[in-house]
PDB file of C-alpha atoms in Angstrom:
ATOM      1  CA  MET A   1      -0.805 -22.117  -4.911  1.00  0.00           C
ATOM      2  CA  MET A   2      -4.324 -21.811  -4.524  1.00  0.00           C
ATOM      3  CA  GLN A   3      -6.311 -24.559  -2.465  1.00  0.00           C
ATOM      4  CA  HIS A   4      -9.549 -25.850  -3.498  1.00  0.00           C
ATOM      5  CA  SER A   5     -11.785 -27.185  -0.800  1.00  0.00           C
ATOM      6  CA  SER A   6     -13.405 -30.310  -2.056  1.00  0.00           C
ATOM      7  CA  PRO A   7     -17.054 -31.330  -1.394  1.00  0.00           C
ATOM      8  CA  PHE A   8     -17.943 -33.600   1.332  1.00  0.00           C
ATOM      9  CA  PHE A   9     -20.759 -35.445   2.560  1.00  0.00           C
ATOM     10  CA  GLU A  10     -23.355 -34.380   4.852  1.00  0.00           C
ATOM     11  CA  ARG A  11     -26.483 -36.181   6.451  1.00  0.00           C
ATOM     12  CA  LEU A  12     -29.444 -34.043   5.463  1.00  0.00           C
ATOM     13  CA  TRP A  13     -33.084 -34.010   6.907  1.00  0.00           C
ATOM     14  CA  PHE A  14     -35.783 -32.133   5.420  1.00  0.00           C
ATOM     15  CA  LEU A  15     -38.042 -29.607   7.137  1.00  0.00           C
ATOM     16  CA  ASP A  16     -41.185 -28.372   5.439  1.00  0.00           C
ATOM     17  CA  CYS A  17     -42.466 -24.850   5.356  1.00  0.00           C
ATOM     18  CA  PHE A  18     -44.208 -25.455   8.767  1.00  0.00           C
ATOM     19  CA  GLY A  19     -41.472 -26.920  10.753  1.00  0.00           C
ATOM     20  CA  HIS A  20     -42.463 -30.603  10.552  1.00  0.00           C
ATOM     21  CA  ILE A  21     -39.591 -32.834   9.747  1.00  0.00           C
ATOM     22  CA  ILE A  22     -39.787 -35.536   7.333  1.00  0.00           C
ATOM     23  CA  SER A  23     -39.141 -38.803   8.792  1.00  0.00           C
ATOM     24  CA  TYR A  24     -39.343 -42.704   7.928  1.00  0.00           C
ATOM     25  CA  ALA A  25     -42.377 -44.433   9.827  1.00  0.00           C
ATOM     26  CA  PRO A  26     -41.275 -48.068   9.737  1.00  0.00           C
ATOM     27  CA  SER A  27     -44.704 -49.415  11.055  1.00  0.00           C
ATOM     28  CA  GLN A  28     -46.300 -47.717   7.871  1.00  0.00           C
ATOM     29  CA  GLY A  29     -42.982 -48.322   5.640  1.00  0.00           C
ATOM     30  CA  ARG A  30     -43.564 -44.637   4.234  1.00  0.00           C
ATOM     31  CA  LEU A  31     -42.091 -41.155   4.877  1.00  0.00           C
ATOM     32  CA  ILE A  32     -44.548 -38.819   6.970  1.00  0.00           C
ATOM     33  CA  ARG A  33     -43.907 -35.463   8.426  1.00  0.00           C
ATOM     34  CA  THR A  34     -43.391 -35.248  12.284  1.00  0.00           C
ATOM     35  CA  PRO A  35     -43.497 -32.237  14.348  1.00  0.00           C
ATOM     36  CA  PHE A  36     -39.676 -31.078  14.965  1.00  0.00           C
ATOM     37  CA  GLN A  37     -39.172 -32.342  18.769  1.00  0.00           C
ATOM     38  CA  GLY A  38     -35.039 -31.907  18.554  1.00  0.00           C
ATOM     39  CA  THR A  39     -34.060 -35.452  18.124  1.00  0.00           C
ATOM     40  CA  LEU A  40     -32.623 -36.964  15.139  1.00  0.00           C
ATOM     41  CA  THR A  41     -35.124 -39.376  12.999  1.00  0.00           C
ATOM     42  CA  ASN A  42     -34.631 -41.832  10.534  1.00  0.00           C
ATOM     43  CA  GLY A  43     -35.209 -40.531   7.021  1.00  0.00           C
ATOM     44  CA  PHE A  44     -31.875 -38.965   6.738  1.00  0.00           C
ATOM     45  CA  VAL A  45     -30.026 -38.692   3.063  1.00  0.00           C
ATOM     46  CA  PRO A  46     -26.157 -38.673   2.479  1.00  0.00           C
ATOM     47  CA  SER A  47     -25.436 -35.554   0.424  1.00  0.00           C
ATOM     48  CA  PRO A  48     -22.580 -33.838  -1.344  1.00  0.00           C
ATOM     49  CA  PHE A  49     -21.699 -30.414   0.741  1.00  0.00           C
ATOM     50  CA  PRO A  50     -22.341 -27.657  -0.359  1.00  0.00           C
ATOM     51  CA  ILE A  51     -25.548 -29.175  -1.823  1.00  0.00           C
ATOM     52  CA  PRO A  52     -25.685 -29.749  -5.528  1.00  0.00           C
ATOM     53  CA  LEU A  53     -28.099 -28.347  -7.816  1.00  0.00           C
ATOM     54  CA  GLU A  54     -29.495 -31.676  -8.448  1.00  0.00           C
ATOM     55  CA  ALA A  55     -28.869 -34.798  -6.907  1.00  0.00           C
ATOM     56  CA  GLU A  56     -30.660 -38.654  -6.604  1.00  0.00           C
ATOM     57  CA  LEU A  57     -31.401 -39.237  -2.980  1.00  0.00           C
ATOM     58  CA  THR A  58     -31.276 -42.546  -0.813  1.00  0.00           C
ATOM     59  CA  TRP A  59     -32.953 -42.470   2.602  1.00  0.00           C
ATOM     60  CA  TRP A  60     -31.055 -44.001   5.473  1.00  0.00           C
ATOM     61  CA  THR A  61     -31.769 -45.009   8.963  1.00  0.00           C
ATOM     62  CA  LEU A  62     -29.645 -43.680  11.841  1.00  0.00           C
ATOM     63  CA  TYR A  63     -28.049 -47.181  12.261  1.00  0.00           C
ATOM     64  CA  GLY A  64     -26.827 -47.275   8.621  1.00  0.00           C
ATOM     65  CA  GLU A  65     -29.751 -49.204   6.893  1.00  0.00           C
ATOM     66  CA  GLN A  66     -30.730 -48.137   3.496  1.00  0.00           C
ATOM     67  CA  LEU A  67     -34.655 -47.433   3.744  1.00  0.00           C
ATOM     68  CA  PRO A  68     -37.099 -48.761   0.735  1.00  0.00           C
ATOM     69  CA  ILE A  69     -37.909 -45.542  -0.476  1.00  0.00           C
ATOM     70  CA  GLU A  70     -38.740 -44.832  -3.927  1.00  0.00           C
ATOM     71  CA  PRO A  71     -35.909 -42.632  -5.620  1.00  0.00           C
ATOM     72  CA  LEU A  72     -36.301 -38.864  -5.659  1.00  0.00           C
ATOM     73  CA  ILE A  73     -34.349 -36.123  -7.401  1.00  0.00           C
ATOM     74  CA  MET A  74     -33.670 -33.005  -5.008  1.00  0.00           C
ATOM     75  CA  LYS A  75     -33.452 -29.850  -7.127  1.00  0.00           C
ATOM     76  CA  LYS A  76     -32.380 -26.493  -5.565  1.00  0.00           C
ATOM     77  CA  ILE A  77     -35.060 -23.504  -5.810  1.00  0.00           C
ATOM     78  CA  ARG A  78     -33.988 -20.773  -3.853  1.00  0.00           C
ATOM     79  CA  ARG A  79     -33.156 -19.349  -0.622  1.00  0.00           C
ATOM     80  CA  GLY A  80     -31.535 -23.178   0.203  1.00  0.00           C
ATOM     81  CA  LEU A  81     -35.039 -24.641  -0.578  1.00  0.00           C
ATOM     82  CA  VAL A  82     -35.304 -27.612  -2.528  1.00  0.00           C
ATOM     83  CA  LYS A  83     -38.138 -29.478  -4.182  1.00  0.00           C
ATOM     84  CA  LEU A  84     -38.248 -33.320  -4.208  1.00  0.00           C
ATOM     85  CA  GLN A  85     -39.234 -34.693  -7.607  1.00  0.00           C
ATOM     86  CA  LYS A  86     -40.375 -38.407  -8.242  1.00  0.00           C
ATOM     87  CA  LYS A  87     -37.829 -39.904 -10.742  1.00  0.00           C
ATOM     88  CA  GLY A  88     -38.767 -39.932 -14.262  1.00  0.00           C
ATOM     89  CA  ALA A  89     -42.089 -37.961 -13.741  1.00  0.00           C
ATOM     90  CA  GLN A  90     -43.336 -34.396 -13.373  1.00  0.00           C
ATOM     91  CA  GLU A  91     -44.593 -35.107  -9.529  1.00  0.00           C
ATOM     92  CA  PHE A  92     -43.326 -33.304  -6.436  1.00  0.00           C
ATOM     93  CA  LEU A  93     -43.913 -34.378  -3.141  1.00  0.00           C
ATOM     94  CA  SER A  94     -46.004 -32.513  -0.984  1.00  0.00           C
ATOM     95  CA  ILE A  95     -47.450 -32.089   2.564  1.00  0.00           C
ATOM     96  CA  ASN A  96     -50.890 -32.186   3.926  1.00  0.00           C
ATOM     97  CA  PRO A  97     -50.911 -29.590   6.788  1.00  0.00           C
ATOM     98  CA  ARG A  98     -53.839 -30.994   8.461  1.00  0.00           C
ATOM     99  CA  SER A  99     -52.195 -34.549   9.034  1.00  0.00           C
ATOM    100  CA  ASP A 100     -48.599 -36.427   8.868  1.00  0.00           C
ATOM    101  CA  ASP A 101     -49.365 -37.434   5.263  1.00  0.00           C
ATOM    102  CA  LEU A 102     -47.208 -36.821   2.269  1.00  0.00           C
ATOM    103  CA  GLY A 103     -48.417 -37.118  -1.267  1.00  0.00           C
ATOM    104  CA  PHE A 104     -47.251 -35.980  -5.015  1.00  0.00           C
ATOM    105  CA  VAL A 105     -48.757 -33.139  -6.969  1.00  0.00           C
ATOM    106  CA  ASN A 106     -47.980 -31.759 -10.442  1.00  0.00           C
ATOM    107  CA  ALA A 107     -46.885 -28.177  -9.449  1.00  0.00           C
ATOM    108  CA  VAL A 108     -44.649 -26.549  -6.934  1.00  0.00           C
ATOM    109  CA  ASN A 109     -45.744 -23.937  -4.270  1.00  0.00           C
ATOM    110  CA  ALA A 110     -45.155 -23.774  -0.866  1.00  0.00           C
ATOM    111  CA  TRP A 111     -46.199 -27.093   0.456  1.00  0.00           C
ATOM    112  CA  GLU A 112     -43.648 -28.618  -2.024  1.00  0.00           C
ATOM    113  CA  GLN A 113     -40.535 -26.609  -0.790  1.00  0.00           C
ATOM    114  CA  PHE A 114     -38.248 -28.267   1.538  1.00  0.00           C
ATOM    115  CA  LEU A 115     -35.533 -26.885   3.417  1.00  0.00           C
ATOM    116  CA  PRO A 116     -32.485 -29.221   3.645  1.00  0.00           C
ATOM    117  CA  VAL A 117     -30.859 -29.154   7.076  1.00  0.00           C
ATOM    118  CA  THR A 118     -27.734 -30.775   8.758  1.00  0.00           C
ATOM    119  CA  GLU A 119     -27.447 -31.878  12.143  1.00  0.00           C
ATOM    120  CA  GLN A 120     -25.661 -28.651  13.353  1.00  0.00           C
ATOM    121  CA  ILE A 121     -28.633 -26.616  12.152  1.00  0.00           C
ATOM    122  CA  LEU A 122     -30.974 -29.201  13.887  1.00  0.00           C
ATOM    123  CA  GLN A 123     -28.840 -28.893  17.168  1.00  0.00           C
ATOM    124  CA  GLY A 124     -29.029 -25.015  16.759  1.00  0.00           C
ATOM    125  CA  LEU A 125     -32.769 -25.139  16.281  1.00  0.00           C
ATOM    126  CA  SER A 126     -33.347 -27.352  19.278  1.00  0.00           C
ATOM    127  CA  LEU A 127     -31.435 -25.096  21.429  1.00  0.00           C
ATOM    128  CA  ILE A 128     -33.590 -22.006  20.531  1.00  0.00           C
ATOM    129  CA  SER A 129     -36.739 -24.280  20.948  1.00  0.00           C
ATOM    130  CA  ASP A 130     -36.379 -26.530  24.082  1.00  0.00           C
ATOM    131  CA  PRO A 131     -36.820 -24.786  27.563  1.00  0.00           C
ATOM    132  CA  ASP A 132     -34.799 -27.650  28.794  1.00  0.00           C
ATOM    133  CA  MET A 133     -31.811 -26.987  26.846  1.00  0.00           C
ATOM    134  CA  SER A 134     -31.706 -23.331  27.061  1.00  0.00           C
ATOM    135  CA  THR A 135     -33.069 -19.781  28.457  1.00  0.00           C
ATOM    136  CA  ILE A 136     -33.206 -17.058  26.118  1.00  0.00           C
ATOM    137  CA  CYS A 137     -33.266 -13.526  27.198  1.00  0.00           C
ATOM    138  CA  GLU A 138     -33.455  -9.906  25.062  1.00  0.00           C
ATOM    139  CA  ALA A 139     -29.632  -9.275  24.934  1.00  0.00           C
ATOM    140  CA  THR A 140     -30.312  -5.071  25.601  1.00  0.00           C
ATOM    141  CA  SER A 141     -32.912  -5.452  28.655  1.00  0.00           C
ATOM    142  CA  ALA A 142     -32.040  -9.053  30.006  1.00  0.00           C
ATOM    143  CA  GLN A 143     -35.645  -9.656  29.991  1.00  0.00           C
ATOM    144  CA  HIS A 144     -36.619 -13.594  29.580  1.00  0.00           C
ATOM    145  CA  VAL A 145     -38.665 -14.066  26.217  1.00  0.00           C
ATOM    146  CA  GLY A 146     -40.249 -17.356  25.088  1.00  0.00           C
ATOM    147  CA  HIS A 147     -38.706 -19.933  22.854  1.00  0.00           C
ATOM    148  CA  PHE A 148     -38.800 -20.243  19.298  1.00  0.00           C
ATOM    149  CA  SER A 149     -41.867 -22.013  18.015  1.00  0.00           C
ATOM    150  CA  PHE A 150     -43.141 -22.552  14.408  1.00  0.00           C
ATOM    151  CA  LEU A 151     -46.294 -20.489  13.537  1.00  0.00           C
ATOM    152  CA  PRO A 152     -49.276 -22.537  12.456  1.00  0.00           C
ATOM    153  CA  PRO A 153     -50.425 -22.876   8.983  1.00  0.00           C
ATOM    154  CA  SER A 154     -53.139 -20.600   9.353  1.00  0.00           C
ATOM    155  CA  GLU A 155     -50.569 -17.665   9.634  1.00  0.00           C
ATOM    156  CA  ASN A 156     -49.209 -18.579   6.118  1.00  0.00           C
ATOM    157  CA  LYS A 157     -45.762 -17.388   6.724  1.00  0.00           C
ATOM    158  CA  PRO A 158     -43.628 -20.376   5.571  1.00  0.00           C
ATOM    159  CA  GLY A 159     -40.351 -20.958   7.525  1.00  0.00           C
ATOM    160  CA  CYS A 160     -41.483 -18.637  10.381  1.00  0.00           C
ATOM    161  CA  GLY A 161     -41.682 -19.034  14.105  1.00  0.00           C
ATOM    162  CA  ARG A 162     -42.077 -16.652  17.039  1.00  0.00           C
ATOM    163  CA  ILE A 163     -39.469 -15.456  19.710  1.00  0.00           C
ATOM    164  CA  GLY A 164     -41.241 -13.424  22.242  1.00  0.00           C
ATOM    165  CA  ASP A 165     -42.415 -10.590  20.093  1.00  0.00           C
ATOM    166  CA  HIS A 166     -40.440 -11.386  17.199  1.00  0.00           C
ATOM    167  CA  ILE A 167     -41.240 -13.022  14.100  1.00  0.00           C
ATOM    168  CA  ILE A 168     -38.099 -15.051  12.881  1.00  0.00           C
ATOM    169  CA  ASN A 169     -37.717 -16.941   9.326  1.00  0.00           C
ATOM    170  CA  ILE A 170     -35.347 -19.609   9.930  1.00  0.00           C
ATOM    171  CA  TYR A 171     -34.545 -19.432   5.990  1.00  0.00           C
ATOM    172  CA  ASN A 172     -32.670 -16.343   6.770  1.00  0.00           C
ATOM    173  CA  ASN A 173     -30.671 -17.392   9.998  1.00  0.00           C
ATOM    174  CA  LEU A 174     -29.229 -20.880   9.085  1.00  0.00           C
ATOM    175  CA  SER A 175     -25.682 -19.753   9.650  1.00  0.00           C
ATOM    176  CA  SER A 176     -26.782 -18.396  13.018  1.00  0.00           C
ATOM    177  CA  LEU A 177     -28.481 -21.592  13.844  1.00  0.00           C
ATOM    178  CA  SER A 178     -25.097 -23.766  12.686  1.00  0.00           C
ATOM    179  CA  ALA A 179     -22.799 -21.647  14.765  1.00  0.00           C
ATOM    180  CA  LEU A 180     -24.975 -22.136  17.922  1.00  0.00           C
ATOM    181  CA  SER A 181     -24.419 -25.816  17.577  1.00  0.00           C
ATOM    182  CA  SER A 182     -20.992 -25.545  19.078  1.00  0.00           C
ATOM    183  CA  ILE A 183     -22.278 -24.329  22.377  1.00  0.00           C
ATOM    184  CA  GLN A 184     -21.098 -25.930  25.550  1.00  0.00           C
ATOM    185  CA  GLU A 185     -23.468 -26.637  28.695  1.00  0.00           C
ATOM    186  CA  GLY A 186     -23.338 -23.594  31.196  1.00  0.00           C
ATOM    187  CA  GLU A 187     -21.992 -21.673  27.973  1.00  0.00           C
ATOM    188  CA  MET A 188     -23.914 -18.038  27.768  1.00  0.00           C
ATOM    189  CA  ARG A 189     -23.832 -16.656  23.877  1.00  0.00           C
ATOM    190  CA  THR A 190     -25.430 -13.784  22.136  1.00  0.00           C
ATOM    191  CA  ILE A 191     -27.146 -14.699  19.095  1.00  0.00           C
ATOM    192  CA  SER A 192     -28.518 -12.477  16.350  1.00  0.00           C
ATOM    193  CA  LEU A 193     -31.385 -13.420  14.349  1.00  0.00           C
ATOM    194  CA  THR A 194     -33.099 -11.789  11.303  1.00  0.00           C
ATOM    195  CA  ASN A 195     -36.602 -10.442  11.548  1.00  0.00           C
ATOM    196  CA  ASP A 196     -38.954 -11.712   8.909  1.00  0.00           C
ATOM    197  CA  GLU A 197     -40.935  -8.709   8.285  1.00  0.00           C
ATOM    198  CA  ASP A 198     -38.373  -5.836   8.154  1.00  0.00           C
ATOM    199  CA  ASN A 199     -34.814  -7.823   8.044  1.00  0.00           C
ATOM    200  CA  ALA A 200     -33.981  -6.135  10.959  1.00  0.00           C
ATOM    201  CA  ILE A 201     -31.546  -8.000  13.517  1.00  0.00           C
ATOM    202  CA  SER A 202     -32.749  -9.027  17.034  1.00  0.00           C
ATOM    203  CA  HIS A 203     -30.037  -9.954  19.741  1.00  0.00           C
ATOM    204  CA  PHE A 204     -30.845 -12.254  22.355  1.00  0.00           C
ATOM    205  CA  THR A 205     -28.421 -14.141  25.278  1.00  0.00           C
ATOM    206  CA  LEU A 206     -28.718 -17.588  25.200  1.00  0.00           C
ATOM    207  CA  SER A 207     -27.733 -19.581  28.128  1.00  0.00           C
ATOM    208  CA  CYS A 208     -27.366 -23.265  27.334  1.00  0.00           C
ATOM    209  CA  ARG A 209     -28.408 -25.867  30.047  1.00  0.00           C
ATOM    210  CA  SER A 210     -28.033 -28.818  27.872  1.00  0.00           C
ATOM    211  CA  VAL A 211     -26.836 -29.929  24.654  1.00  0.00           C
ATOM    212  CA  LYS A 212     -29.080 -32.654  24.610  1.00  0.00           C
ATOM    213  CA  PRO A 213     -32.894 -32.564  24.396  1.00  0.00           C
TER     214      PRO A 213
END
């Protein structure tokens, strides 16, 4: 008899197109964008997984308290990205790249597209971003390369960052980042990441120093 896997719930956070995470600022009583620093933040949503085409969101703290955030509807767009729409209105959550502010606009472009990420993806992203957590070398030459950092808005490359001379788009590498989350301290692992510009595969050797930022 064929067995069907049932959806389960995952905690999801949202990254904007320039690598900031949407989090809750209790002192301001609102959602803001915060540079990704590897730590989990207040402002996650529990969601069925795989992610449905559309879902109404409730926002929570890491301590299990629901946050007083107005209802937003998450709707899938493409490449795993979603738009976050104000309930009952044709208005969409949007970023301001020059500040931590979020607002609403009536059309969806790059600034209104968000990447839902699981804790496993965030852990993998931390491992390739934080020099205190890992060292990274080219797999073939064993030459040390820099850690991943998101490109600035002036580069106009949503979802992209740099490792050494390689431009990597995380939208194309979610499964690799998620798989990396299972690495243990002291373990060495080869990771393969798809380049943004030519879809070539770059191979790196990552040595894990710590699994916590």
